[in-house]
Structures are given as C-alpha cells and as structure tokens.
Amino acid sequence: MRILSLAGRRLAASIPTLFLILIGVFLLLQFAPGDTVDAMMAQMGGGDAATARELRKFYGLDLSIPMQLGNYLWRLIRLDLGFSSIYGKPVATVILERLPPTILLMTASLSFAFFFGLLLGVIAARGVNKWPDTLISTLGLVFYATPSFWFGLMAIVVFSIYLQWLPAGGFEDIGAAQTGFGRTIDIALHLILPTLTLGLIFLAIYLRIMRASMLEVLNLDFVRTARAKGLDETRVVVKHVLRNALLPMVTLIGLQAGTMLGGSVVVESVFSLPGLGRLAYESVVQRDLNTLLGIVFVSALLVILVNFLVDLLYARLDPRIQAEA
Amino acid sequence: MTRLEMTRRTALLTSAAIAANVANPLRAFAQETPRKGGVFNVHYGAEQRQLNPSIQASTGVYIIGGKIQEALVDLDANGQPVGVLAESWESTPDGKTITFKLRKGVTWHDGKPFTSADVQFTAMNMWKKILNYGSTLQLFLTAVETPDAQTAIFKYERPMPLGLLLRALPDLGYISAKHLYESSSDIRQNPTNLAPVGTGPFKFVKYERGQYIIAERNENYWRPNAPYLDRIVWKVVTDRAAAAAQMEAGDIQYSPFTGLTISDTARLSKDKRFIVSTKGNEGNARTNTIEFNFRRKELADIRVRRAIAHAINVPFFIENFLGDFAKLGTGPIPSVSTDFYPGPDTPQYPYDKKKAIALLDEAGFKPGAGGTRFSLRLLPAPWGEDISLWATFIQQSLGEVGIPVEIVRNDGGGFLKQVYDDHAFDLSTGWHQYRNDPAVSTTVWYRSGQPKGAPWTNQWDWKNEAIDKVIDDAATEIDPVKRKALYATFVKEANTELPVWMPIEQIFVTVINAKARNHSNTPRWGSSSWHDLWLSA
C-alpha cells in the first residue's frame, strides 16, 4: 500500500514535467526548417508542388502551429499518441514494436556494466595503488575515452570478419525461422557485441565510482570495529563495506537509464538493431513529429519508472532512508 | 588539411585499384551454366515510407519494388526500350494516341490475370495523380482506352513524343493491380503499398520495419526458367561503415547506388571478393550543381556567375577527391545520354583565375577592405560525401578571388525548405538527377513559372523566354531528330546564361560480391527485376 501511494505521488509529480517536455520538443521541432513532406520529397528525389500540397493536407500540416499543438495535447489526454507519417500506422504500435530490442539491450548492458563495474571497483579498491588497481584504472580510462561507434566497428572486424564467431549485425538470423529456445540463443548471440559496446563506457564510470566509494567506506570507524571483532576480510568487505558503498552506484543507475536510451542510437546504427534510438533519429530527420513526441513520452515514462525502482532499492539497502520517508 | 590529404590519398588509391575493374567489370563468365538457388542479401540504407513504384519514383523503392512489380517497358543492355509487360507499341502520326499491346498469360502473385484494366487504373489513378514526375509527364493524358484485355490506348491532349514516353516508362511505368486498389479510398494508405503484389520474378514475403524485407521466387513467372535465386533479403543497415563490415563478413552481397563511404569503397575495390564499378548505373546519371540565387544583385550579373565558374578548378577537384567515378561535366545533359548529348562544343568555363578576377572587376565588384568583394552563403545538400567536399572546394576557390563563402549545412528536409521554398540561399549545391530524357527531370531546373516550394526546379528568380520556348517545343516534338536538335539548343542557351552550373558528371557506384553473375547488365540494373541474376557456387 505504501509503495502504491509512493508510486502515485511520484507519477502525479512527473505529469507536469512530462507535458512541459512534450511542448518543448514540439516547439523546438518547429524551429527546424522543413516538415515531413519536405523530408519525404528529399527521400523520393523529386516531386511536384501539387503532390506536396496534397500531402501537407493529408498529414494535417496545413493547420496553424497552435492548432497542431492543441490537437496533439488533446489526443494525448485521451491516451492517443497519434499516427506516424513515416510508418503509416499508430505511433503506439510503432513504438511497441521497437521497445523489446531497446529494453533488452539496455538491461543487458546496464547489468553488465553494473556487475563488472562493481567487481572491478572492489578489486581495485582492495589493492589500491598496487598493480591490479593501476591496470583496472587504466583500462577504465581507455574504455571511457573511446567512442562507442569505433568500439563497435572494431568488435565487428575482430569477432565477425576475422574470427567469425559472432554475427556482424541484426537482431536475429533471418534465414532460419527459429522458435523457442533456439531463437532465444540466436538473439542472445546477436546482442553480445552491442551489449559489450554500449556497456564498456558505463562500466568505466561504475568502476571509478565503486572504487572511490569503497575506499571511503573502508576508512570508517565501523569497519575498524568489524575488523577488531575478528571478522575475516571477506566478511568485512561483503557484509559491511559493500552494502554501504553501493548507494552511489544505485543512484547512478537511475541517472543513466535515460542516457542509455540516447546512447544507443550509435550502437543500434552500427549493429543494425531495430531500437528506439534509431527510431528517434529517423523521426527527427523525417520530421515525423508524432513519432518523436511518442518516443519522448515513452522514454520519460521509462526513466520515471527506473528512478522509482531505484528509490525502492535505496530503502532496501539503507533502512534509515525508509524511516525518513 | 589532414582531412584534405586523407581524402586525396584514398581517392588516389581508389583510382589505381579500380582501373582494372572499370576496364572489365563483368569479368565475362560466358562459359558457366547458370545455377538455380541461393539467397541474395542487399544493403538497404534508407527505408522508405512505402514500396510501390507506381506511386513513388525513387531508387529506394525500385531496389525492392522493382523485383516484385514490373513496368510496361525497361531498358536493354544498350539502353534502348525493351518490352516487359508491354509487347509492342505504336504512335499515331499526330503523337496524341499511343497504343500498347500487352503480354498474354501474365498473372499477379495472387493468381488473378494481368489485363489492360490494370494499366488503365494505374495510369489514371497513380501515375497521373500521385507519382512524382509521373504527374508532370502524364499532365496531358486524358484517358486510357481498353478495347480488349491485351490493348491499352493512351490518349493525349497534346502530342506525346513516343521516345520520351518509352524512356520515361522504365522508371515511371510500373503497374499495380487494380483489384487490390480500386476499393481503397486513399491509394497512399492502402496496406498493399507495404506488402506489394506484382507480376515480377519475386513475391513479397515479409517486411520487418527497421530490420529486413524478404521476397522469394515466383514459381509462375512468365519468363521461362526465371528467376534463378530462391530469395532476396534486403537488410536495413543505416551505418555505412557497418554495411561495409557486413559485406566483408559475407552477410551482404550487394550495396547499390554508392551506399558505402568513399574510403570503404576504395578498400573493397582492392579485394578480390568484390567488384566495384559504375557499370549498370548509367541510367542513374547525375551532375553536381551550383545554383545561383538571382535575388542577390551580384549573382544576377552574368559576369559574376561566369567569374565564379572560371574561379573553380574542376579537373583538379575531380582528380583529387572523386577519382574515377566522376568526370568533367559539360552541361545539363550528361554524356552517357547518347540519344540527347549535344557534345562538348557548348559554352564552357575552364579554370582561369585571371579571367575570373577580370570579370569581377569589370562587373564593378572591386575588392574592398581585406580584399573582400562581397560574401555569399552556400547551402550544400546532405545527400553525399561528394557534395560536402565540393562545397568546401567552392568555398576555398572563391575565397581566392575575394568572395568569402559561408557554408550552411542542413539535413534533407531543411535543405529543400530553405532553398526551394524560403529561397534563403545565395549559392546552393546538390545533385541534378538525369532520368534518360531531359523532359523528365532536367528542364524543370530551367523552365520559368515553377510553383514555389517544388524541389529541384527553377527557384532562382530567373526567366528566359527563349529557353522556355525551346523547352516547351521539345516536350511535344514528336520527330526524334528535331527533338535532339532542340535539346542541343537548350544546352547551348543554358550554358550561356548559366542560371545553374553543372560542371561534374557522376554515376552511382555498385559494390557487389564477385560470385554474382548477370549483374550490372542494363543501364538501370539496380532498379531492374533481376530475373536473370544468379550466384555461382
């Protein structure tokens, strides 16, 4: 019950923000020269003025901007995301089709980055200023400094072209119509390289945060007490230090869920994955306002949801937070 | 400077490595017996909103829809019209009635017979009303009569040159099935457009947006023993470098229409597993342009336009940046168009910096403070790497004669809006696509009276009555010899007045796996039906 009321309050607080974001994006796109008909003409490589006029009427672009915005918001209140001009079907359907690959990729790389960031951060903190720490910190810096498209392309060159271990792109094998377990394995194989590419940059951040946080907690009094009690080092690290050091990491997940949605445009393009990032990019280039606003809406919902989960996780990790709430 | 040198080096590598392929791109395999079977994977860079070539004329649609649906005619290996769904044609002496005899025994993929009613429906409802360029071409089409199932008689209000119609129809003559569209209130929204049904060698199977499109062999195809392939898969790969990687990994066999980056194209051309060539794209010639906005008083002066042309060293640019895939252009009709090319003896503007400076001085635009005569805004189209390089080259060349140039970059929609609707440019540069006959998409760049906002048309605020008359006369002249002469006059006048300068000719580059056979054998092969394409073991 308490969770529900918390969730309700959270959602209510984010509705005004959501509307502001949508209106902002709508107005911002009006500043971009050209509309979806211009973009379509560009794609077709030509057309006449009569066709263009006809198309503008068809897409409702002959109305004034306030009218268009009003229409959009009114539809949104009735939970109708509108019709996509590039896909010729409802925006909700278009987004639902693209959501699974994005969420799969996001969850996989976030888990990868979190888990290995934690592990490497702990190892680095345990051997601070010794060779494991130096090695891990240097690697982290390299990952962080490398652009993800380059990582992706190099991974394709090594693992797909040279070694031929993994597929070079796509979401699943088109040739064989697989079902059930076979299909799961196939999709997993296709997602290995994109997950690594997207995850490595975040891994670098997580490991830096984890290392710093561990070092801080390791110097606190209760750790000395635990050691004085005669607990062995593993118990001290796992039971006492880790739990306290995790808080900044959890905060980071909440912050980065949004970044990951955006950061995946590059990775989705390089690995030809049908995700939300690429859809958003296409919508901007094609000036497909309804689709773009729909994506902003869904992404905002996702970020709100992740942050809500993060709040719950805080309470689990640190009982003091729950008491204050 | 680094970027310049990199490009220059890759371009040189390209030239050297490609020389062999250009000389003999098909590597004649006449002795081999065609093999049935196999999957042909095609790089598909930019998804379109629909796949029906009867309502959208663009290579992005032909590359898929052109295998599923067929046109009345196509071009043969020599670039001459050859019947596909039409077997023969004739025109009355006044050019107002053109009769097509249609092929018998052709069925749609759903089993219904193909008849003249389909031709009538498509021509009147799609080509005339929706199809880009089609609506201009068929402006004076009044009716299509169907005395029997195998005859379609096109009635025109004004004379329609048979040659123009036949050269336009390979692109603008795709037929759709009447029974799938006639009950639809809006043809653009008909779901068949995304799951096309045709008479072609391949049947549509599945379209997974953002991922792939699959088509499989049509067992009831009207050509005997065709097609050879089991299926074609178009893979949506938006990242050009990733597409090159997938070609190397063997996941993609063909990247059409200059789909890869210049550097990857150069690299793959040295690889024995691939063939890199412009062959098979002659029907998709284009020229790089400089478009002048006459609303700027400086540019309305013919001496300034000529000075700008003289100030740019085009051969140097081609040699160092574009390599073997481009050549010096001589006007709006490219040299590959053998039926209309008037030869290079029209007014030309070779590189001559001294002359450029003299012309600018003569026009009264003397250098002011810091050597600046006046400054210009240049809008490059975002269609290709070559345009971007060309824009920078224009900027540097004009800088040397005292005209500083600011480059304003936009995406596709923004570029079209700013240049052709808002007219917010001084110079703009992009591609002029030549579609086998100047009347299809070339003369609109020069004919006055184009509606505001129509892309790739005369929006320069420039009008020349003599040129308007030549264009109108040529469009309805039914004698091919006289037509060619009229277009020669057109080119001469266009090059004299120079409202648009078209100094570079280019043809799209194909990158294809060396195992493919019977590829690139017509001037619009990428768009054609691929009924004879096969893969060697």
PDB file of C-alpha atoms in Angstrom, chain A residues 10-236:
ATOM      1  CA  ARG A  10       5.747  10.139  -7.997  1.00  0.00           C
ATOM      2  CA  LEU A  11       3.622   9.828 -11.102  1.00  0.00           C
ATOM      3  CA  ALA A  12       1.490  12.847 -10.211  1.00  0.00           C
ATOM      4  CA  ALA A  13       4.630  14.921  -9.681  1.00  0.00           C
ATOM      5  CA  SER A  14       6.034  13.940 -13.058  1.00  0.00           C
ATOM      6  CA  ILE A  15       2.939  14.676 -15.161  1.00  0.00           C
ATOM      7  CA  PRO A  16       3.553  18.464 -15.382  1.00  0.00           C
ATOM      8  CA  THR A  17       7.210  17.801 -16.247  1.00  0.00           C
ATOM      9  CA  LEU A  18       6.125  15.387 -18.949  1.00  0.00           C
ATOM     10  CA  PHE A  19       3.797  17.945 -20.525  1.00  0.00           C
ATOM     11  CA  LEU A  20       6.457  20.643 -20.410  1.00  0.00           C
ATOM     12  CA  ILE A  21       8.943  18.321 -22.110  1.00  0.00           C
ATOM     13  CA  LEU A  22       6.458  17.427 -24.845  1.00  0.00           C
ATOM     14  CA  ILE A  23       5.512  21.056 -25.543  1.00  0.00           C
ATOM     15  CA  GLY A  24       9.202  21.995 -25.538  1.00  0.00           C
ATOM     16  CA  VAL A  25      10.101  19.285 -28.054  1.00  0.00           C
ATOM     17  CA  PHE A  26       7.115  20.215 -30.207  1.00  0.00           C
ATOM     18  CA  LEU A  27       8.126  23.874 -30.349  1.00  0.00           C
ATOM     19  CA  LEU A  28      11.800  23.030 -30.834  1.00  0.00           C
ATOM     20  CA  LEU A  29      10.953  20.971 -33.896  1.00  0.00           C
ATOM     21  CA  GLN A  30       9.008  23.870 -35.366  1.00  0.00           C
ATOM     22  CA  PHE A  31      12.294  25.765 -35.464  1.00  0.00           C
ATOM     23  CA  ALA A  32      13.896  23.076 -37.620  1.00  0.00           C
ATOM     24  CA  PRO A  33      13.465  24.112 -41.255  1.00  0.00           C
ATOM     25  CA  GLY A  34      11.280  21.801 -43.329  1.00  0.00           C
ATOM     26  CA  ASP A  35       8.452  19.459 -42.449  1.00  0.00           C
ATOM     27  CA  THR A  36       7.729  15.787 -43.016  1.00  0.00           C
ATOM     28  CA  VAL A  37       6.634  16.477 -46.603  1.00  0.00           C
ATOM     29  CA  ASP A  38       9.949  18.184 -47.404  1.00  0.00           C
ATOM     30  CA  ALA A  39      11.727  15.211 -45.860  1.00  0.00           C
ATOM     31  CA  MET A  40       9.627  12.843 -47.950  1.00  0.00           C
ATOM     32  CA  MET A  41      10.389  14.807 -51.125  1.00  0.00           C
ATOM     33  CA  ALA A  42      14.076  14.632 -50.236  1.00  0.00           C
ATOM     34  CA  GLN A  43      13.769  10.873 -49.915  1.00  0.00           C
ATOM     35  CA  MET A  44      11.846  10.424 -53.168  1.00  0.00           C
ATOM     36  CA  GLY A  45      14.305  12.540 -55.104  1.00  0.00           C
ATOM     37  CA  GLY A  46      11.665  14.812 -56.556  1.00  0.00           C
ATOM     38  CA  GLY A  47       8.056  15.722 -56.815  1.00  0.00           C
ATOM     39  CA  ASP A  48       5.756  18.481 -57.917  1.00  0.00           C
ATOM     40  CA  ALA A  49       4.043  21.236 -55.960  1.00  0.00           C
ATOM     41  CA  ALA A  50       0.562  19.739 -56.331  1.00  0.00           C
ATOM     42  CA  THR A  51       1.737  16.487 -54.731  1.00  0.00           C
ATOM     43  CA  ALA A  52       3.344  18.429 -51.895  1.00  0.00           C
ATOM     44  CA  ARG A  53       0.168  20.429 -51.227  1.00  0.00           C
ATOM     45  CA  GLU A  54      -1.905  17.254 -51.262  1.00  0.00           C
ATOM     46  CA  LEU A  55       0.475  15.566 -48.811  1.00  0.00           C
ATOM     47  CA  ARG A  56       0.525  18.535 -46.400  1.00  0.00           C
ATOM     48  CA  LYS A  57      -3.240  18.409 -46.217  1.00  0.00           C
ATOM     49  CA  PHE A  58      -3.074  14.666 -45.699  1.00  0.00           C
ATOM     50  CA  TYR A  59      -0.696  14.956 -42.720  1.00  0.00           C
ATOM     51  CA  GLY A  60      -2.633  17.874 -41.184  1.00  0.00           C
ATOM     52  CA  LEU A  61       0.272  20.279 -41.764  1.00  0.00           C
ATOM     53  CA  ASP A  62      -1.934  22.942 -43.319  1.00  0.00           C
ATOM     54  CA  LEU A  63      -3.174  23.896 -39.839  1.00  0.00           C
ATOM     55  CA  SER A  64      -1.524  26.621 -37.744  1.00  0.00           C
ATOM     56  CA  ILE A  65       1.112  25.622 -35.184  1.00  0.00           C
ATOM     57  CA  PRO A  66      -1.026  26.330 -32.074  1.00  0.00           C
ATOM     58  CA  MET A  67      -3.845  24.308 -33.654  1.00  0.00           C
ATOM     59  CA  GLN A  68      -1.459  21.399 -34.307  1.00  0.00           C
ATOM     60  CA  LEU A  69      -0.116  21.562 -30.747  1.00  0.00           C
ATOM     61  CA  GLY A  70      -3.630  21.790 -29.312  1.00  0.00           C
ATOM     62  CA  ASN A  71      -4.737  18.798 -31.363  1.00  0.00           C
ATOM     63  CA  TYR A  72      -1.747  16.823 -30.202  1.00  0.00           C
ATOM     64  CA  LEU A  73      -2.220  17.537 -26.499  1.00  0.00           C
ATOM     65  CA  TRP A  74      -5.933  16.831 -26.718  1.00  0.00           C
ATOM     66  CA  ARG A  75      -5.198  13.450 -28.287  1.00  0.00           C
ATOM     67  CA  LEU A  76      -2.565  12.763 -25.639  1.00  0.00           C
ATOM     68  CA  ILE A  77      -5.070  13.366 -22.840  1.00  0.00           C
ATOM     69  CA  ARG A  78      -7.186  10.639 -24.405  1.00  0.00           C
ATOM     70  CA  LEU A  79      -4.014   8.462 -24.408  1.00  0.00           C
ATOM     71  CA  ASP A  80      -3.816   8.551 -28.207  1.00  0.00           C
ATOM     72  CA  LEU A  81      -0.241   9.048 -29.420  1.00  0.00           C
ATOM     73  CA  GLY A  82      -1.379   9.782 -32.953  1.00  0.00           C
ATOM     74  CA  PHE A  83      -0.413   8.435 -36.345  1.00  0.00           C
ATOM     75  CA  SER A  84       3.139   8.087 -37.662  1.00  0.00           C
ATOM     76  CA  SER A  85       3.680   9.685 -41.056  1.00  0.00           C
ATOM     77  CA  ILE A  86       6.708   7.570 -41.956  1.00  0.00           C
ATOM     78  CA  TYR A  87       5.314   4.251 -40.812  1.00  0.00           C
ATOM     79  CA  GLY A  88       1.695   4.738 -41.742  1.00  0.00           C
ATOM     80  CA  LYS A  89       0.417   3.179 -38.532  1.00  0.00           C
ATOM     81  CA  PRO A  90      -0.383   4.310 -34.979  1.00  0.00           C
ATOM     82  CA  VAL A  91       2.644   5.609 -33.074  1.00  0.00           C
ATOM     83  CA  ALA A  92       1.853   3.342 -30.122  1.00  0.00           C
ATOM     84  CA  THR A  93       2.190   0.273 -32.385  1.00  0.00           C
ATOM     85  CA  VAL A  94       5.431   1.537 -33.920  1.00  0.00           C
ATOM     86  CA  ILE A  95       6.974   2.156 -30.505  1.00  0.00           C
ATOM     87  CA  LEU A  96       5.776  -1.147 -29.050  1.00  0.00           C
ATOM     88  CA  GLU A  97       7.497  -2.969 -31.924  1.00  0.00           C
ATOM     89  CA  ARG A  98      10.776  -1.209 -31.192  1.00  0.00           C
ATOM     90  CA  LEU A  99      10.639  -1.387 -27.417  1.00  0.00           C
ATOM     91  CA  PRO A 100      11.762  -5.023 -26.843  1.00  0.00           C
ATOM     92  CA  PRO A 101      15.194  -4.701 -28.530  1.00  0.00           C
ATOM     93  CA  THR A 102      15.856  -1.407 -26.727  1.00  0.00           C
ATOM     94  CA  ILE A 103      14.879  -2.755 -23.334  1.00  0.00           C
ATOM     95  CA  LEU A 104      16.829  -5.971 -23.894  1.00  0.00           C
ATOM     96  CA  LEU A 105      19.914  -4.042 -24.912  1.00  0.00           C
ATOM     97  CA  MET A 106      19.534  -1.527 -22.116  1.00  0.00           C
ATOM     98  CA  THR A 107      19.002  -4.102 -19.387  1.00  0.00           C
ATOM     99  CA  ALA A 108      21.798  -6.318 -20.650  1.00  0.00           C
ATOM    100  CA  SER A 109      24.390  -3.561 -20.872  1.00  0.00           C
ATOM    101  CA  LEU A 110      23.303  -1.912 -17.635  1.00  0.00           C
ATOM    102  CA  SER A 111      23.597  -5.250 -15.801  1.00  0.00           C
ATOM    103  CA  PHE A 112      26.918  -5.956 -17.462  1.00  0.00           C
ATOM    104  CA  ALA A 113      28.279  -2.522 -16.560  1.00  0.00           C
ATOM    105  CA  PHE A 114      26.919  -2.664 -13.028  1.00  0.00           C
ATOM    106  CA  PHE A 115      28.132  -6.160 -12.225  1.00  0.00           C
ATOM    107  CA  PHE A 116      31.619  -5.865 -13.680  1.00  0.00           C
ATOM    108  CA  GLY A 117      31.968  -2.277 -12.536  1.00  0.00           C
ATOM    109  CA  LEU A 118      31.228  -3.431  -9.004  1.00  0.00           C
ATOM    110  CA  LEU A 119      33.590  -6.376  -9.193  1.00  0.00           C
ATOM    111  CA  LEU A 120      36.471  -4.447 -10.721  1.00  0.00           C
ATOM    112  CA  GLY A 121      35.849  -1.495  -8.413  1.00  0.00           C
ATOM    113  CA  VAL A 122      36.127  -3.752  -5.354  1.00  0.00           C
ATOM    114  CA  ILE A 123      39.288  -5.415  -6.663  1.00  0.00           C
ATOM    115  CA  ALA A 124      40.849  -2.042  -7.429  1.00  0.00           C
ATOM    116  CA  ALA A 125      39.941  -0.664  -4.009  1.00  0.00           C
ATOM    117  CA  ARG A 126      41.294  -3.747  -2.254  1.00  0.00           C
ATOM    118  CA  GLY A 127      44.659  -3.346  -3.923  1.00  0.00           C
ATOM    119  CA  VAL A 128      44.737   0.405  -4.088  1.00  0.00           C
ATOM    120  CA  ASN A 129      47.859   1.829  -5.780  1.00  0.00           C
ATOM    121  CA  LYS A 130      49.148  -1.680  -6.480  1.00  0.00           C
ATOM    122  CA  TRP A 131      49.278  -3.207  -9.978  1.00  0.00           C
ATOM    123  CA  PRO A 132      45.661  -4.515 -10.125  1.00  0.00           C
ATOM    124  CA  ASP A 133      44.414  -1.030  -9.281  1.00  0.00           C
ATOM    125  CA  THR A 134      46.656   0.627 -11.867  1.00  0.00           C
ATOM    126  CA  LEU A 135      45.685  -1.894 -14.537  1.00  0.00           C
ATOM    127  CA  ILE A 136      41.963  -1.619 -13.851  1.00  0.00           C
ATOM    128  CA  SER A 137      42.010   2.173 -13.621  1.00  0.00           C
ATOM    129  CA  THR A 138      43.958   2.486 -16.887  1.00  0.00           C
ATOM    130  CA  LEU A 139      41.595   0.118 -18.673  1.00  0.00           C
ATOM    131  CA  GLY A 140      38.644   2.090 -17.313  1.00  0.00           C
ATOM    132  CA  LEU A 141      40.112   5.285 -18.676  1.00  0.00           C
ATOM    133  CA  VAL A 142      40.658   3.677 -22.094  1.00  0.00           C
ATOM    134  CA  PHE A 143      37.064   2.424 -22.234  1.00  0.00           C
ATOM    135  CA  TYR A 144      35.741   5.762 -21.163  1.00  0.00           C
ATOM    136  CA  ALA A 145      37.764   7.706 -23.706  1.00  0.00           C
ATOM    137  CA  THR A 146      36.971   5.512 -26.727  1.00  0.00           C
ATOM    138  CA  PRO A 147      33.976   6.472 -28.874  1.00  0.00           C
ATOM    139  CA  SER A 148      31.400   3.694 -28.925  1.00  0.00           C
ATOM    140  CA  PHE A 149      30.976   3.565 -32.722  1.00  0.00           C
ATOM    141  CA  TRP A 150      34.685   2.822 -33.059  1.00  0.00           C
ATOM    142  CA  PHE A 151      34.482   0.126 -30.386  1.00  0.00           C
ATOM    143  CA  GLY A 152      31.523  -1.372 -32.212  1.00  0.00           C
ATOM    144  CA  LEU A 153      33.189  -1.385 -35.615  1.00  0.00           C
ATOM    145  CA  MET A 154      36.424  -2.846 -34.216  1.00  0.00           C
ATOM    146  CA  ALA A 155      34.444  -5.545 -32.417  1.00  0.00           C
ATOM    147  CA  ILE A 156      32.766  -6.417 -35.735  1.00  0.00           C
ATOM    148  CA  VAL A 157      36.113  -6.512 -37.525  1.00  0.00           C
ATOM    149  CA  VAL A 158      37.659  -8.824 -34.911  1.00  0.00           C
ATOM    150  CA  PHE A 159      34.785 -11.102 -33.894  1.00  0.00           C
ATOM    151  CA  SER A 160      32.669 -11.172 -37.061  1.00  0.00           C
ATOM    152  CA  ILE A 161      35.008 -10.691 -40.000  1.00  0.00           C
ATOM    153  CA  TYR A 162      38.309 -12.064 -38.718  1.00  0.00           C
ATOM    154  CA  LEU A 163      37.324 -14.749 -36.182  1.00  0.00           C
ATOM    155  CA  GLN A 164      33.759 -15.247 -37.488  1.00  0.00           C
ATOM    156  CA  TRP A 165      32.469 -16.140 -34.036  1.00  0.00           C
ATOM    157  CA  LEU A 166      29.582 -13.724 -33.778  1.00  0.00           C
ATOM    158  CA  PRO A 167      27.106 -12.145 -36.219  1.00  0.00           C
ATOM    159  CA  ALA A 168      28.053  -8.715 -37.592  1.00  0.00           C
ATOM    160  CA  GLY A 169      24.673  -7.131 -37.083  1.00  0.00           C
ATOM    161  CA  GLY A 170      20.922  -7.519 -36.934  1.00  0.00           C
ATOM    162  CA  PHE A 171      18.595  -8.639 -34.168  1.00  0.00           C
ATOM    163  CA  GLU A 172      18.174 -12.253 -35.217  1.00  0.00           C
ATOM    164  CA  ASP A 173      19.027 -14.655 -38.021  1.00  0.00           C
ATOM    165  CA  ILE A 174      16.666 -14.055 -40.937  1.00  0.00           C
ATOM    166  CA  GLY A 175      17.432 -17.224 -42.865  1.00  0.00           C
ATOM    167  CA  ALA A 176      16.231 -19.740 -40.281  1.00  0.00           C
ATOM    168  CA  ALA A 177      12.779 -19.198 -38.808  1.00  0.00           C
ATOM    169  CA  GLN A 178      13.536 -20.331 -35.276  1.00  0.00           C
ATOM    170  CA  THR A 179      11.201 -20.645 -32.334  1.00  0.00           C
ATOM    171  CA  GLY A 180      11.506 -21.036 -28.584  1.00  0.00           C
ATOM    172  CA  PHE A 181      14.901 -21.755 -27.088  1.00  0.00           C
ATOM    173  CA  GLY A 182      16.773 -21.688 -30.400  1.00  0.00           C
ATOM    174  CA  ARG A 183      15.517 -18.187 -31.077  1.00  0.00           C
ATOM    175  CA  THR A 184      16.490 -17.003 -27.585  1.00  0.00           C
ATOM    176  CA  ILE A 185      20.041 -18.255 -28.113  1.00  0.00           C
ATOM    177  CA  ASP A 186      20.143 -16.653 -31.560  1.00  0.00           C
ATOM    178  CA  ILE A 187      19.023 -13.254 -30.241  1.00  0.00           C
ATOM    179  CA  ALA A 188      21.473 -13.532 -27.331  1.00  0.00           C
ATOM    180  CA  LEU A 189      24.339 -14.173 -29.780  1.00  0.00           C
ATOM    181  CA  HIS A 190      23.316 -11.116 -31.801  1.00  0.00           C
ATOM    182  CA  LEU A 191      23.249  -8.979 -28.668  1.00  0.00           C
ATOM    183  CA  ILE A 192      26.695  -9.882 -27.279  1.00  0.00           C
ATOM    184  CA  LEU A 193      28.694  -7.322 -29.249  1.00  0.00           C
ATOM    185  CA  PRO A 194      26.188  -4.452 -28.902  1.00  0.00           C
ATOM    186  CA  THR A 195      25.900  -5.106 -25.157  1.00  0.00           C
ATOM    187  CA  LEU A 196      29.664  -5.020 -24.717  1.00  0.00           C
ATOM    188  CA  THR A 197      29.995  -1.892 -26.841  1.00  0.00           C
ATOM    189  CA  LEU A 198      27.289   0.006 -25.021  1.00  0.00           C
ATOM    190  CA  GLY A 199      28.259  -1.386 -21.614  1.00  0.00           C
ATOM    191  CA  LEU A 200      32.012  -0.697 -21.675  1.00  0.00           C
ATOM    192  CA  ILE A 201      31.713   3.079 -21.392  1.00  0.00           C
ATOM    193  CA  PHE A 202      29.315   2.753 -18.480  1.00  0.00           C
ATOM    194  CA  LEU A 203      31.482   0.060 -16.949  1.00  0.00           C
ATOM    195  CA  ALA A 204      34.307   2.592 -16.731  1.00  0.00           C
ATOM    196  CA  ILE A 205      32.119   5.025 -14.810  1.00  0.00           C
ATOM    197  CA  TYR A 206      30.776   2.367 -12.452  1.00  0.00           C
ATOM    198  CA  LEU A 207      34.188   1.047 -11.602  1.00  0.00           C
ATOM    199  CA  ARG A 208      35.535   4.521 -10.819  1.00  0.00           C
ATOM    200  CA  ILE A 209      32.558   5.285  -8.565  1.00  0.00           C
ATOM    201  CA  MET A 210      32.748   1.892  -6.870  1.00  0.00           C
ATOM    202  CA  ARG A 211      36.457   2.218  -6.224  1.00  0.00           C
ATOM    203  CA  ALA A 212      36.115   5.688  -4.717  1.00  0.00           C
ATOM    204  CA  SER A 213      33.094   4.708  -2.639  1.00  0.00           C
ATOM    205  CA  MET A 214      34.797   1.546  -1.331  1.00  0.00           C
ATOM    206  CA  LEU A 215      37.904   3.487  -0.346  1.00  0.00           C
ATOM    207  CA  GLU A 216      35.794   5.975   1.565  1.00  0.00           C
ATOM    208  CA  VAL A 217      33.782   3.372   3.458  1.00  0.00           C
ATOM    209  CA  LEU A 218      36.862   1.233   4.200  1.00  0.00           C
ATOM    210  CA  ASN A 219      38.251   4.071   6.346  1.00  0.00           C
ATOM    211  CA  LEU A 220      35.138   4.469   8.501  1.00  0.00           C
ATOM    212  CA  ASP A 221      35.079   3.547  12.174  1.00  0.00           C
ATOM    213  CA  PHE A 222      32.615   0.660  11.945  1.00  0.00           C
ATOM    214  CA  VAL A 223      34.925  -1.157   9.586  1.00  0.00           C
ATOM    215  CA  ARG A 224      37.699  -0.901  12.141  1.00  0.00           C
ATOM    216  CA  THR A 225      35.244  -2.261  14.734  1.00  0.00           C
ATOM    217  CA  ALA A 226      34.316  -5.164  12.488  1.00  0.00           C
ATOM    218  CA  ARG A 227      37.935  -5.996  11.987  1.00  0.00           C
ATOM    219  CA  ALA A 228      38.555  -5.668  15.719  1.00  0.00           C
ATOM    220  CA  LYS A 229      35.759  -8.165  16.358  1.00  0.00           C
ATOM    221  CA  GLY A 230      37.946 -10.621  14.478  1.00  0.00           C
ATOM    222  CA  LEU A 231      35.827 -10.937  11.334  1.00  0.00           C
ATOM    223  CA  ASP A 232      37.753 -12.191   8.339  1.00  0.00           C
ATOM    224  CA  GLU A 233      38.431  -9.784   5.474  1.00  0.00           C
ATOM    225  CA  THR A 234      35.870 -11.305   3.056  1.00  0.00           C
ATOM    226  CA  ARG A 235      33.079 -10.904   5.592  1.00  0.00           C
ATOM    227  CA  VAL A 236      34.090  -7.347   6.346  1.00  0.00           C
TER     228      VAL A 236
END
